[in-house]
Coordinates of C-alpha atoms and ligand atoms in Angstrom, one line a residue:
X19 CA 108.9 86.3 151.3
X20 CA 112.4 85.4 150.2
X21 CA 112.4 85.5 146.4
X22 CA 115.3 84.4 144.1
X23 CA 115.0 86.1 140.7
X24 CA 117.1 84.6 137.9
X25 CA 117.8 87.1 135.1
X26 CA 117.0 89.9 137.6
X27 CA 119.5 92.3 136.0
X28 CA 117.7 92.1 132.6
X29 CA 114.8 94.2 131.3
X30 CA 111.8 92.4 132.8
X31 CA 113.7 90.8 135.7
X32 CA 114.9 94.1 137.0
X33 CA 111.3 95.5 136.9
X34 CA 110.3 92.4 138.9
X35 CA 113.1 92.9 141.4
X36 CA 112.3 96.7 141.8
X37 CA 108.6 95.8 142.3
X38 CA 109.3 93.0 144.8
X39 CA 111.7 95.1 146.9
X40 CA 109.1 97.9 146.9
X41 CA 106.5 95.5 148.3
X42 CA 108.9 94.7 151.2
X43 CA 110.1 91.2 150.1
X44 CA 113.7 90.0 150.4
X45 CA 115.2 89.5 147.0
X46 CA 118.3 87.7 145.7
X47 CA 119.1 88.7 142.1
X48 CA 120.9 85.7 140.4
X49 CA 122.3 86.8 137.1
X50 CA 125.3 86.0 134.8
X51 CA 125.5 89.5 133.5
X52 CA 125.6 88.8 129.8
X53 CA 125.5 91.7 127.4
X54 CA 121.8 92.1 128.3
X55 CA 122.4 92.1 132.1
X56 CA 123.0 95.5 133.7
X57 CA 123.5 96.4 137.3
X58 CA 122.5 100.0 136.5
X59 CA 119.0 98.7 136.1
X60 CA 119.1 97.7 139.8
X61 CA 120.4 101.1 141.0
X62 CA 117.0 102.0 142.6
X63 CA 117.3 99.0 145.0
X64 CA 121.1 98.6 145.2
X65 CA 121.4 100.2 148.6
X66 CA 118.4 98.4 150.0
X67 CA 119.3 95.8 152.7
X68 CA 116.5 93.6 151.4
X69 CA 118.3 93.2 148.1
X70 CA 121.4 91.2 147.3
X71 CA 123.1 90.2 144.1
X72 CA 125.0 87.1 143.0
X73 CA 126.8 87.0 139.6
X74 CA 126.4 83.4 138.4
X75 CA 125.2 81.2 135.6
X76 CA 122.1 79.1 135.8
X77 CA 124.0 76.4 133.8
X78 CA 126.4 76.1 136.8
X79 CA 124.8 73.5 139.1
X80 CA 127.1 74.0 142.1
X81 CA 126.6 77.8 142.0
X82 CA 122.8 77.4 141.8
X83 CA 122.9 74.9 144.7
X84 CA 125.1 77.2 146.9
X85 CA 122.7 80.1 146.2
X86 CA 119.6 78.1 147.1
X87 CA 121.2 76.7 150.3
X88 CA 122.5 80.0 151.5
X89 CA 119.5 82.2 150.6
X90 CA 116.7 79.7 151.4
X91 CA 114.0 81.1 149.0
X92 CA 110.3 80.6 149.4
X93 CA 109.8 81.5 145.7
X94 CA 112.0 81.3 142.6
X95 CA 111.1 83.5 139.7
X96 CA 113.0 82.3 136.6
X97 CA 113.5 84.9 134.0
X98 CA 117.2 84.3 132.9
X99 CA 117.3 83.6 129.2
X100 CA 118.8 84.6 125.9
X101 CA 115.9 86.7 124.7
X102 CA 116.5 88.3 121.3
X103 CA 115.1 86.5 118.2
X104 CA 117.6 88.0 115.8
X105 CA 120.6 86.9 117.9
X106 CA 119.1 83.4 118.0
X107 CA 119.2 83.3 114.2
X108 CA 122.9 84.2 114.1
X109 CA 123.9 81.9 117.0
X110 CA 121.4 79.5 118.5
X111 CA 124.0 77.7 120.6
X112 CA 123.9 80.1 123.6
X113 CA 120.0 79.9 123.5
X114 CA 120.2 76.1 123.8
X115 CA 122.7 76.4 126.6
X116 CA 120.9 79.0 128.7
X117 CA 117.2 78.5 127.9
X118 CA 117.2 74.7 127.7
X119 CA 120.3 73.4 129.7
X120 CA 120.2 76.2 132.1
X121 CA 116.5 75.7 132.9
X122 CA 117.1 72.0 133.2
X123 CA 120.0 72.6 135.7
X124 CA 117.9 75.1 137.7
X125 CA 115.0 72.6 137.8
X126 CA 117.2 69.8 139.1
X127 CA 118.8 72.0 141.8
X128 CA 115.4 73.4 142.8
X129 CA 113.9 69.9 143.1
X130 CA 116.8 68.9 145.3
X131 CA 116.4 72.0 147.5
X132 CA 112.6 71.6 147.6
X133 CA 112.9 67.9 148.6
X134 CA 114.9 68.8 151.7
X135 CA 112.5 71.5 152.9
X136 CA 110.3 70.8 155.9
X137 CA 106.6 70.0 155.0
X138 CA 105.3 73.5 156.0
X139 CA 107.8 75.2 153.8
X140 CA 107.2 72.8 150.9
X141 CA 103.5 73.7 151.1
X142 CA 104.4 77.4 150.5
X143 CA 107.2 77.0 148.0
X144 CA 106.7 78.0 144.3
X145 CA 108.8 77.9 141.2
X146 CA 107.6 80.4 138.5
X147 CA 108.8 80.0 135.0
X148 CA 108.5 83.1 132.7
X149 CA 108.0 82.4 129.1
X150 CA 106.7 83.9 125.9
X151 CA 103.7 83.9 123.5
X152 CA 106.1 83.1 120.7
X153 CA 105.9 79.4 121.7
X154 CA 102.4 79.3 120.1
X155 CA 103.8 80.3 116.6
X156 CA 102.1 82.8 114.3
X157 CA 98.5 83.9 114.0
X158 CA 96.6 84.9 110.9
X159 CA 94.5 88.1 111.0
X160 CA 91.9 86.7 113.5
X161 CA 92.1 84.8 116.8
X162 CA 94.1 85.0 120.0
X163 CA 96.6 82.7 121.8
X164 CA 95.0 80.9 124.7
X165 CA 96.7 78.7 127.3
X166 CA 95.5 75.6 125.4
X167 CA 96.7 76.8 122.0
X168 CA 99.1 74.1 120.6
X169 CA 102.8 74.9 120.6
X170 CA 104.3 75.7 117.2
X171 CA 107.6 77.7 117.8
X172 CA 109.2 79.0 114.6
X173 CA 112.5 80.7 115.7
X174 CA 115.5 79.2 117.4
X175 CA 114.6 81.5 120.4
X176 CA 111.0 80.3 120.6
X177 CA 112.0 76.7 120.1
X178 CA 114.3 76.9 123.2
X179 CA 111.6 78.7 125.2
X180 CA 109.1 76.0 124.2
X181 CA 111.6 73.3 125.3
X182 CA 112.0 75.0 128.7
X183 CA 108.2 75.2 129.1
X184 CA 107.9 71.5 128.5
X185 CA 110.7 70.7 131.0
X186 CA 108.9 72.8 133.7
X187 CA 105.6 71.1 133.0
X188 CA 107.3 67.7 133.2
X189 CA 109.1 68.5 136.5
X190 CA 105.7 69.4 137.9
X191 CA 103.8 66.4 136.6
X192 CA 106.5 63.8 137.2
X193 CA 108.3 65.0 140.3
X194 CA 105.6 67.1 141.9
X195 CA 107.6 70.4 141.8
X196 CA 105.1 73.2 142.6
X197 CA 105.6 75.2 139.4
X198 CA 103.5 77.8 137.7
X199 CA 104.2 79.2 134.2
X200 CA 103.3 82.3 132.3
X201 CA 103.5 83.2 128.6
X202 CA 103.4 86.9 127.8
X203 CA 103.4 89.2 124.8
X204 CA 106.0 91.8 123.8
X205 CA 107.1 94.0 126.7
X206 CA 108.2 97.6 126.4
X207 CA 109.2 100.3 128.9
X208 CA 112.1 101.6 130.9
X209 CA 115.5 99.8 131.0
X210 CA 114.9 97.9 127.7
X211 CA 118.2 97.0 126.0
X212 CA 118.3 99.0 122.7
X213 CA 118.3 96.0 120.3
X214 CA 114.5 95.4 120.4
X215 CA 112.2 97.4 118.2
X216 CA 110.9 100.1 120.5
X217 CA 114.1 101.2 122.3
X218 CA 116.1 100.9 119.1
X219 CA 113.7 103.1 117.2
X220 CA 113.5 105.6 120.0
X221 CA 117.3 106.1 120.1
X222 CA 117.8 106.1 116.3
X223 CA 115.0 108.6 115.9
X224 CA 116.4 110.8 118.6
X225 CA 119.7 111.0 116.7
X226 CA 118.2 111.2 113.2
X227 CA 119.4 107.7 112.2
X228 CA 117.5 105.4 109.9
X229 CA 114.5 103.5 111.4
X230 CA 114.7 99.9 110.0
X231 CA 111.3 98.1 109.4
X232 CA 111.7 94.5 108.6
X233 CA 109.6 93.4 105.5
X234 CA 106.4 95.2 105.0
X235 CA 105.9 96.5 108.6
X236 CA 102.5 94.8 108.6
X237 CA 103.5 92.3 111.4
X238 CA 101.5 92.7 114.5
X239 CA 102.6 92.4 118.1
X240 CA 100.6 92.9 121.4
X241 CA 102.5 95.4 123.5
X242 CA 102.6 95.0 127.3
X243 CA 104.0 97.7 129.6
X244 CA 106.8 96.1 131.6
X245 CA 105.6 97.4 135.0
X246 CA 102.1 95.9 134.3
X247 CA 103.9 92.6 133.5
X248 CA 105.9 92.7 136.7
X249 CA 102.7 93.1 138.7
X250 CA 101.1 90.2 136.8
X251 CA 104.1 88.0 137.4
X252 CA 104.2 88.5 141.2
X253 CA 100.4 87.7 141.3
X254 CA 100.9 84.5 139.3
X255 CA 103.9 83.4 141.3
X256 CA 102.1 83.9 144.6
X257 CA 98.5 83.2 143.8
X258 CA 98.5 81.1 140.6
X259 CA 97.7 77.4 140.8
X260 CA 100.7 75.0 140.6
X261 CA 100.7 73.1 137.3
X262 CA 98.8 75.8 135.5
X263 CA 100.0 78.4 132.9
X264 CA 98.7 81.9 132.5
X265 CA 98.8 84.1 129.4
X266 CA 99.6 87.8 130.0
X267 CA 98.9 90.4 127.3
X268 CA 98.7 94.2 126.9
X269 CA 95.4 94.4 125.0
X270 CA 97.4 96.6 122.6
X271 CA 97.8 95.1 119.2
X272 CA 99.8 97.3 116.8
X273 CA 101.4 96.8 113.4
X274 CA 105.1 97.5 113.5
X275 CA 104.8 100.4 111.1
X276 CA 102.3 102.0 113.4
X277 CA 104.5 101.5 116.4
X278 CA 107.4 103.3 114.6
X279 CA 105.2 106.1 113.4
X280 CA 103.8 106.6 117.0
X281 CA 107.4 106.9 118.4
X282 CA 108.2 109.5 115.7
X283 CA 105.1 111.5 116.6
X284 CA 105.9 111.5 120.3
X285 CA 109.6 112.5 119.7
X286 CA 108.6 115.2 117.2
X287 CA 106.4 116.6 119.8
X288 CA 108.8 116.4 122.8
X289 CA 112.1 117.0 121.0
X290 CA 111.5 118.8 117.7
X291 CA 114.7 119.1 115.7
X292 CA 114.8 121.3 112.6
X293 CA 117.9 119.4 111.3
X294 CA 116.1 116.1 111.4
X295 CA 112.6 117.3 110.4
X296 CA 109.6 115.0 110.7
X297 CA 111.0 111.7 111.9
X298 CA 108.8 109.5 109.8
X299 CA 111.1 110.5 107.0
X300 CA 113.8 108.3 108.7
X301 CA 111.8 105.1 108.1
X302 CA 113.5 102.5 105.9
X303 CA 112.1 99.2 104.8
X304 CA 114.8 96.6 105.0
X305 CA 115.2 92.8 104.3
X306 CA 112.7 90.8 106.3
X307 CA 113.6 88.7 109.4
X308 CA 114.0 85.0 108.3
X309 CA 110.9 83.1 109.5
X310 CA 109.2 86.3 110.7
X311 CA 106.0 85.6 112.6
X312 CA 103.1 87.5 111.2
X313 CA 101.0 88.2 114.3
X314 CA 100.9 87.6 118.1
X315 CA 97.8 88.4 120.2
X316 CA 96.9 87.2 123.7
X317 CA 93.7 86.2 125.4
X318 CA 94.4 86.9 129.1
X319 CA 90.8 86.0 130.3
X320 CA 92.1 83.2 132.5
X321 CA 94.5 85.5 134.5
X322 CA 91.7 88.2 134.6
X323 CA 89.1 85.7 135.8
X324 CA 91.1 83.8 138.3
X325 CA 93.4 86.6 139.7
X326 CA 91.7 89.8 138.6
X327 CA 94.6 91.2 136.7
X328 CA 94.4 93.5 133.8
X329 CA 97.0 96.0 132.4
X330 CA 96.9 99.6 133.7
X331 CA 98.6 101.2 130.7
X332 CA 97.3 101.5 127.2
X333 CA 99.8 101.7 124.3
X334 CA 99.6 105.5 124.1
X335 CA 100.2 106.2 127.8
X336 CA 102.9 103.5 128.1
X337 CA 104.7 104.7 125.0
X338 CA 104.9 108.2 126.1
X339 CA 106.2 107.1 129.6
X340 CA 108.8 105.0 127.8
X341 CA 110.0 107.8 125.5
X342 CA 110.2 110.3 128.4
X343 CA 112.2 107.7 130.4
X344 CA 114.8 107.4 127.6
X345 CA 115.0 111.2 127.3
X346 CA 115.6 111.5 131.1
X347 CA 118.1 108.5 131.4
X348 CA 120.9 109.0 128.9
X349 CA 123.4 107.8 131.5
X350 CA 121.7 104.4 131.4
X351 CA 121.7 103.9 127.7
X352 CA 124.7 105.8 126.3
X353 CA 127.2 103.2 127.5
X354 CA 125.1 100.4 125.9
X355 CA 124.8 102.3 122.6
X356 CA 128.6 102.7 122.6
X357 CA 128.9 98.8 122.6
X358 CA 126.0 98.1 120.2
X359 CA 124.7 100.8 117.9
X360 CA 121.8 99.1 116.2
X361 CA 123.7 97.2 113.5
X362 CA 121.4 94.7 111.8
X363 CA 121.3 91.2 113.4
X364 CA 119.7 88.0 112.3
X365 CA 120.5 87.7 108.6
X366 CA 123.1 85.0 108.8
X367 CA 123.7 81.8 110.8
X368 CA 127.4 81.8 110.1
X369 CA 128.5 81.6 113.7
X370 CA 126.0 79.0 114.7
X371 CA 128.1 75.8 114.6
X372 CA 131.0 77.3 116.5
X373 CA 128.7 79.0 119.0
X374 CA 126.8 75.8 119.7
X375 CA 129.9 73.7 120.4
X376 CA 131.3 76.3 122.7
X377 CA 128.1 77.1 124.5
X378 CA 127.1 73.5 125.1
X379 CA 130.7 72.7 126.2
X380 CA 130.4 75.5 128.8
X381 CA 127.0 74.2 130.0
X382 CA 128.0 70.6 130.8
Ligands
NAD19 P1 116.8 90.3 128.8 O1 117.6 89.7 127.7 O2 116.7 91.7 129.0 O3 117.5 89.8 130.2 C1 117.9 88.5 130.4 C2 118.7 88.4 131.7 O4 119.1 87.1 131.9 C3 120.0 89.3 131.7 O5 120.2 90.0 132.9 C4 121.1 88.2 131.5 O6 122.4 88.7 132.1 C5 120.5 87.1 132.3 N1 121.1 85.8 131.8 C6 121.2 85.3 130.5 N2 121.8 84.1 130.5 C7 122.0 83.8 131.8 C8 122.5 82.6 132.5 N3 123.0 81.6 131.7 N4 122.5 82.6 133.8 C9 122.1 83.6 134.6 N5 121.6 84.8 134.0 C10 121.5 84.8 132.6 O7 115.4 89.5 128.8 P2 114.0 90.1 129.2 O8 113.4 90.7 128.0 O9 114.0 90.7 130.5 O10 113.2 88.7 129.3 C11 113.1 88.0 130.6 C12 112.3 86.7 130.4 O11 111.0 87.0 129.9 C13 113.0 85.8 129.4 O12 112.8 84.4 129.9 C14 112.2 86.0 128.1 O13 112.2 84.8 127.3 C15 110.8 86.3 128.6 N6 110.0 87.1 127.8 C16 110.4 88.3 127.3 C17 109.6 89.1 126.6 C18 110.0 90.5 126.1 O14 109.2 91.1 125.4 N7 111.1 91.0 126.5 C19 108.3 88.7 126.2 C20 108.0 87.4 126.6 C21 108.8 86.6 127.4
TDX20 O1 114.9 96.9 113.9 C1 113.8 96.2 113.9 N1 112.9 96.3 113.0 C2 111.7 95.6 113.0 O2 110.9 95.8 112.1 C3 113.6 95.2 115.0 C4 114.6 95.0 116.1 C5 112.4 94.5 115.0 N2 111.5 94.7 114.0 C6 110.2 93.9 114.0 C7 110.4 92.4 114.3 C8 109.1 92.1 115.0 O3 108.0 91.9 114.2 O4 109.5 94.4 115.2 C9 108.8 93.4 115.9 C10 109.3 93.3 117.3 O5 110.7 92.8 117.2 P1 111.5 92.6 118.6 O6 111.5 93.8 119.4 O7 112.8 92.0 118.2 O8 110.6 91.5 119.4 P2 110.0 90.1 119.0 O9 110.8 89.4 117.9 O10 108.5 90.3 118.7 O11 110.2 89.3 120.4 C11 110.0 90.0 121.6 O12 108.8 89.6 122.2 C12 108.6 88.3 122.6 C13 111.1 89.7 122.6 O13 112.4 90.0 122.1 C14 111.1 88.2 123.1 O14 112.0 88.0 124.1 C15 109.7 87.9 123.6 O15 109.6 86.5 123.9

């Protein structure tokens, strides 16, 4: 297959690209290279003739059109997004631009491209939209998100992802675009930009810096190893039913405080440091995230029943792999830490108005 992957230089996108190329598919990575995009994450496939790269913005209709016409994909996997909840609190404008307007632009150009394909290629063509469980809002202590759970997004990030999900659904329902969707839980693993909880805590703990826990640390997330997710995404994109959505979860619910303590234990074991001591001593409770969702948990019975997928890693095995990867790949993360060193994000919305005007201006 020829697969165009938007956001393929990001954390999950690059795992998908590496997996697809490994399977023998021909892949075009289409990515704007924002702060979160990193060509070093594509190093394992960079020399492969089956892989090519185009730096471009999904909000740029002519660039999307040119890429589709030149590459002629059989499948589009759409992962490009602004993805960090804390940044969406500080500046929602870029989230509206990329996640909403960018998805709209991509859908329009995809529909145009799809409409011009011969019938046999239309039959095979799929558009896969990758989304998040955060669109479903926040759970209490019991229950799981299912595909039919009502949408109740609480952060600017999840509101823009919910909007993009609705657009994809409508383009399928109204225009007949053969689209599938998936909503997954929190990913972790190699090549994760160190602004999210797990990589941030690994790197801070390694250097003996404070480990910030928002609020009480009781919030629960369901952790999914990124390579398990990549496998699920390719299965959904190729074998999922158009018009359907599939939940993807890791069957690994953890309280944040337990995640941070587990990272401390693995690092104390692998890299003991007398100067730092037991790393749990670095934990600091800090101001809560505004609108912080209490609990996310996923029921992936549909994906398991229809397509036979389940995660290979449990949290313990996945976390140890992840920590070992960061220890072995300083050259990947040191330049990123030089640019962003874990400063607290998401406590103001001071830049929002200016950011919105600028971002939406660029998108039109
Ligand atoms: P990421 O932030 O690591 O990567 C996003 C990528 O998209 C980057 O390479 C960036 O350069 C690119 N990008 C951003 N704006 C773009 C634009 N306008 N045009 C083209 N490229 C652009 O994100 P991720 O964690 O890999 O997430 C990938 C997708 O999965 C997103 O749609 C996200 O909402 C979704 N998701 C992520 C998680 C998670 O835990 N990380 C969980 C559920 C869903
Ligand atoms: O320093 C921190 N301290 C802390 O306690 C950070 C960065 C986070 N947290 C908490 C907030 C959350 O309860 O840890 C939890 C995980 O936070 P993030 O890593 O920021 O992830 P989350 O907000 O849950 O969203 C992630 O999963 C769903 C991804 O960033 C989204 O893109 C995805 O859709």
